[in-house]
PDB file of C-alpha atoms in Angstrom:
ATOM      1  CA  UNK A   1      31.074   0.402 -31.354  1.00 51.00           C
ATOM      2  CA  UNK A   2      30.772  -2.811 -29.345  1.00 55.00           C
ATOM      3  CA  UNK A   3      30.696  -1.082 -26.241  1.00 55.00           C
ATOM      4  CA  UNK A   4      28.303   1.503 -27.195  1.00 54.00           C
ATOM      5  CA  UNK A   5      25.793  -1.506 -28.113  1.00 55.00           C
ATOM      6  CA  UNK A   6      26.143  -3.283 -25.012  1.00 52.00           C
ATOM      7  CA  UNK A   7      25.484   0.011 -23.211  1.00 46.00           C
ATOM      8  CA  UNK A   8      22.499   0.368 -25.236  1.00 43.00           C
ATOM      9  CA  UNK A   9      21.213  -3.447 -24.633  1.00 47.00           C
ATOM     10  CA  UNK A  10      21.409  -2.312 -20.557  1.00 42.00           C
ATOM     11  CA  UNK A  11      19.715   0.471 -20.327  1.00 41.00           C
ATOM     12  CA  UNK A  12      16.951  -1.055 -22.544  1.00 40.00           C
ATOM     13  CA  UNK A  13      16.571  -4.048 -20.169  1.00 42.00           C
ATOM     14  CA  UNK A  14      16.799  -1.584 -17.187  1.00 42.00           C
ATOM     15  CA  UNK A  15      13.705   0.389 -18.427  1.00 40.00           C
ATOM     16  CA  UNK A  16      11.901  -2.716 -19.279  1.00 37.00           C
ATOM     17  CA  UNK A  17      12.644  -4.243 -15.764  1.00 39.00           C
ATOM     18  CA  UNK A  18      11.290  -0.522 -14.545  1.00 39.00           C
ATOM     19  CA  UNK A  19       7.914  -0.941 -16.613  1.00 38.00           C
ATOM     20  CA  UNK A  20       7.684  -4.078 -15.211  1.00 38.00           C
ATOM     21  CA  UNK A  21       7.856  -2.987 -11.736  1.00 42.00           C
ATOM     22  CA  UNK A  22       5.214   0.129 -12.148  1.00 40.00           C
ATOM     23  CA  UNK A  23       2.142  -0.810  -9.788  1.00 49.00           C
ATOM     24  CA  UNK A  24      -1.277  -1.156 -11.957  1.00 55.00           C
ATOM     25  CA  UNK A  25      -4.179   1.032 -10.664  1.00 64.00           C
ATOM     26  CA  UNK A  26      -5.326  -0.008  -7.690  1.00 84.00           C
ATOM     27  CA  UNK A  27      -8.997   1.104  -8.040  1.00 89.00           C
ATOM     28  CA  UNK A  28     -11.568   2.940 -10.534  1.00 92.00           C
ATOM     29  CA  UNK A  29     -13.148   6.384  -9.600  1.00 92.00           C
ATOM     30  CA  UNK A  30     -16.463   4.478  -9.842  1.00 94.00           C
ATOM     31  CA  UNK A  31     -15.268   2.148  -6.759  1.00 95.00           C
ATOM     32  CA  UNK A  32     -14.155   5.160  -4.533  1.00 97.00           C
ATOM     33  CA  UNK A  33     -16.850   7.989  -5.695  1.00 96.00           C
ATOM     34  CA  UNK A  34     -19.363   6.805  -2.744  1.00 97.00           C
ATOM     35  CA  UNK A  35     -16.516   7.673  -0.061  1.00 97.00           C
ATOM     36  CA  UNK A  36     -16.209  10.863   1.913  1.00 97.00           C
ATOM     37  CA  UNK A  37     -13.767  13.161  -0.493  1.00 97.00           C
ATOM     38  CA  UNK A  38     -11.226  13.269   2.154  1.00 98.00           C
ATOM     39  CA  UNK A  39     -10.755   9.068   1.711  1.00 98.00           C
ATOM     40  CA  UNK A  40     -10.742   9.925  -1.807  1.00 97.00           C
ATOM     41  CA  UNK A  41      -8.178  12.401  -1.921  1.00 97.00           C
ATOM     42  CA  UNK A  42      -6.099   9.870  -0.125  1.00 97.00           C
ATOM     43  CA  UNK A  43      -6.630   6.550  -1.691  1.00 97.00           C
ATOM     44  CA  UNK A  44      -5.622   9.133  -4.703  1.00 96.00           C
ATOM     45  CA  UNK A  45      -2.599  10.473  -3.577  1.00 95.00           C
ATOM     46  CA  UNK A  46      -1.681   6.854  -2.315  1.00 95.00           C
ATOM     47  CA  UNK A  47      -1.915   7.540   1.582  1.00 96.00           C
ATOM     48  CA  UNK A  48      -3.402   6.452   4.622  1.00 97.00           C
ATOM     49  CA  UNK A  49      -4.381   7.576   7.672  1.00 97.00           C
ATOM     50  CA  UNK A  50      -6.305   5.895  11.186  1.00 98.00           C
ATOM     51  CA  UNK A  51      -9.692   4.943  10.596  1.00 98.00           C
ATOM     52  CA  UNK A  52      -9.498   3.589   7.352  1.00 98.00           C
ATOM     53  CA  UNK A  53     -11.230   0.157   6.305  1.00 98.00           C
ATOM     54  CA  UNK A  54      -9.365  -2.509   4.586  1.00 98.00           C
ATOM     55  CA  UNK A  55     -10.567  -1.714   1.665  1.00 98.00           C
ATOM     56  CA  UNK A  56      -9.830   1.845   1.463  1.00 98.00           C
ATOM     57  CA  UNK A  57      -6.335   0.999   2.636  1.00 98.00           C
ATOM     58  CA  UNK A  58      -6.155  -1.285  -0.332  1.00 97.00           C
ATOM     59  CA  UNK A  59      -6.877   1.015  -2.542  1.00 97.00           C
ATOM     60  CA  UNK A  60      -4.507   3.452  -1.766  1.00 97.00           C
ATOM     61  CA  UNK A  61      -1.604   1.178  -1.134  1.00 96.00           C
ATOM     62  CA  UNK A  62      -2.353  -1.913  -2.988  1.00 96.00           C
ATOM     63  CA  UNK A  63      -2.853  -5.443  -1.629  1.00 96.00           C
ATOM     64  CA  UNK A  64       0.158  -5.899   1.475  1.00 96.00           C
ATOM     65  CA  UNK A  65       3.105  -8.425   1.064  1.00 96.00           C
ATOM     66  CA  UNK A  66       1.037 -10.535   4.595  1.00 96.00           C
ATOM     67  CA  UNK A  67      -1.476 -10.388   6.336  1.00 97.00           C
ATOM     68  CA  UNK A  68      -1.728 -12.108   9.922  1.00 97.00           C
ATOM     69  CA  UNK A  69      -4.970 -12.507  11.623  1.00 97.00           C
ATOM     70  CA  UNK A  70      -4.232 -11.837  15.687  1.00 97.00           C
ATOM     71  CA  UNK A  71      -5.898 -12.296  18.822  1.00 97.00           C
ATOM     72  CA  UNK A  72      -9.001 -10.186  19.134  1.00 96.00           C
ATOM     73  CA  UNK A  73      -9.080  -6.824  21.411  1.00 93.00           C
ATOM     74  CA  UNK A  74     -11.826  -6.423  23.449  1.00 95.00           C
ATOM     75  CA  UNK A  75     -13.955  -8.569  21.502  1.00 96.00           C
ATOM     76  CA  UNK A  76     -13.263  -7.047  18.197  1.00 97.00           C
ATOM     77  CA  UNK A  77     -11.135  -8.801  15.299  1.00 97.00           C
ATOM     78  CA  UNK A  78      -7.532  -8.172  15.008  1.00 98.00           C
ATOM     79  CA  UNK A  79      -5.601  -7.945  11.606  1.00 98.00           C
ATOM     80  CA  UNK A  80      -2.383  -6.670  10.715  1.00 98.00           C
ATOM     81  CA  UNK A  81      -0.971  -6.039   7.642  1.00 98.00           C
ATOM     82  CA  UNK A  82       2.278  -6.085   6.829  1.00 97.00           C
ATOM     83  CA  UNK A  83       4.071  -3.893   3.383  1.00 96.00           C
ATOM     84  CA  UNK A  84       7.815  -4.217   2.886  1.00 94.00           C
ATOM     85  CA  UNK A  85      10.475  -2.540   0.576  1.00 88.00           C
ATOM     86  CA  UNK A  86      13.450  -3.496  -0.444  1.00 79.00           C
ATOM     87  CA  UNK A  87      15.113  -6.237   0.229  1.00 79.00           C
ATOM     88  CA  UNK A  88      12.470  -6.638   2.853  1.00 79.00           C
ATOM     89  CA  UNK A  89      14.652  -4.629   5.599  1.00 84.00           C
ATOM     90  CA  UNK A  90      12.033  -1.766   5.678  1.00 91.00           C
ATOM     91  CA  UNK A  91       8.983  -2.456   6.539  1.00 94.00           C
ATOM     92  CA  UNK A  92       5.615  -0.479   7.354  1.00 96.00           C
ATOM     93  CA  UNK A  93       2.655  -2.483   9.863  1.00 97.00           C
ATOM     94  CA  UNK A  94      -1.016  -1.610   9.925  1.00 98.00           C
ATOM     95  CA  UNK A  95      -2.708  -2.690  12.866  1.00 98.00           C
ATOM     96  CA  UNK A  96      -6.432  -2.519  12.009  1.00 98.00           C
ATOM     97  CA  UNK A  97      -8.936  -3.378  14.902  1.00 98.00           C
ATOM     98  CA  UNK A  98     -12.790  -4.163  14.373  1.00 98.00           C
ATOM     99  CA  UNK A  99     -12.435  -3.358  10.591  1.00 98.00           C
ATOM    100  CA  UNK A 100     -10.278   0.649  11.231  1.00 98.00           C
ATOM    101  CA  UNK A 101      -7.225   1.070  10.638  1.00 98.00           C
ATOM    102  CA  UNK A 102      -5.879   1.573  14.325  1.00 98.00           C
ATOM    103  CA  UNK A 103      -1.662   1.271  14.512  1.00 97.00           C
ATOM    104  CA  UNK A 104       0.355   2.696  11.787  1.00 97.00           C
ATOM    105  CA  UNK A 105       4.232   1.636  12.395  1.00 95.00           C
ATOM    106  CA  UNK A 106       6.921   2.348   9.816  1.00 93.00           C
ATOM    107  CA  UNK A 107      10.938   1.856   9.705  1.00 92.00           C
ATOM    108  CA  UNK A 108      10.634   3.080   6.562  1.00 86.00           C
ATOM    109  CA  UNK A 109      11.972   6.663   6.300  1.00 82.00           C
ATOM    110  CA  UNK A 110       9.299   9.368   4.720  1.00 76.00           C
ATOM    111  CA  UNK A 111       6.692   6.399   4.392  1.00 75.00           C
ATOM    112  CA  UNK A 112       4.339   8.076   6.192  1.00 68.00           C
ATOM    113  CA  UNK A 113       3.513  11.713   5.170  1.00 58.00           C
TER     114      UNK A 113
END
């Protein structure tokens, strides 16, 4: 019987650890509705794509883990984000230039879709 009890204390603090971890909504349909449906669709289905904004990104993916400010391209400002998994191992970069997402580069396999 002992067993069986300490089994059952574990899986209950796995699934509240697992609650715990599940990612609030990112946005309301009221703060997407005035983007193209296509954006929509995506920030829905929790992808990106190149030409994004920051915001739409955010939306879709939640804030990123850093951000670094770089050095600007052709006169335009430079900003990459950077989302990690794991144990930090995988990682996905977003290069956006001038406010578009530019540079998508992932080590993370089927991150991008």
């Amino acid at each position: 019987m002992r067993g069986g009890r300490i089994t059952c204390i574990a899986v209950l603090g796995i699934a509240l650890f697992l609650a715990g971890c599940a990612s609030p909504a990112r946005f309301t349909h009221d703060e997407i509705k005035h983007y193209p449906i296509e954006i929509q669709e995506k920030i829905i289905k929790g992808q990106i794509a190149p030409g994004m904004t920051p915001q739409q990104v955010r939306y879709a993916w939640g804030a990123p883990d850093s951000v670094r400010t770089l050095q600007p391209e052709a006169g335009k400002p430079k900003e990459e984000w950077i989302y990690t998994s794991g144990i930090g191992l995988l990682r996905t970069v977003l290069t956006f230039i001038d406010g578009k997402l530019t540079y998508i580069v992932s080590s993370e396999p089927g991150r991008m879709k």
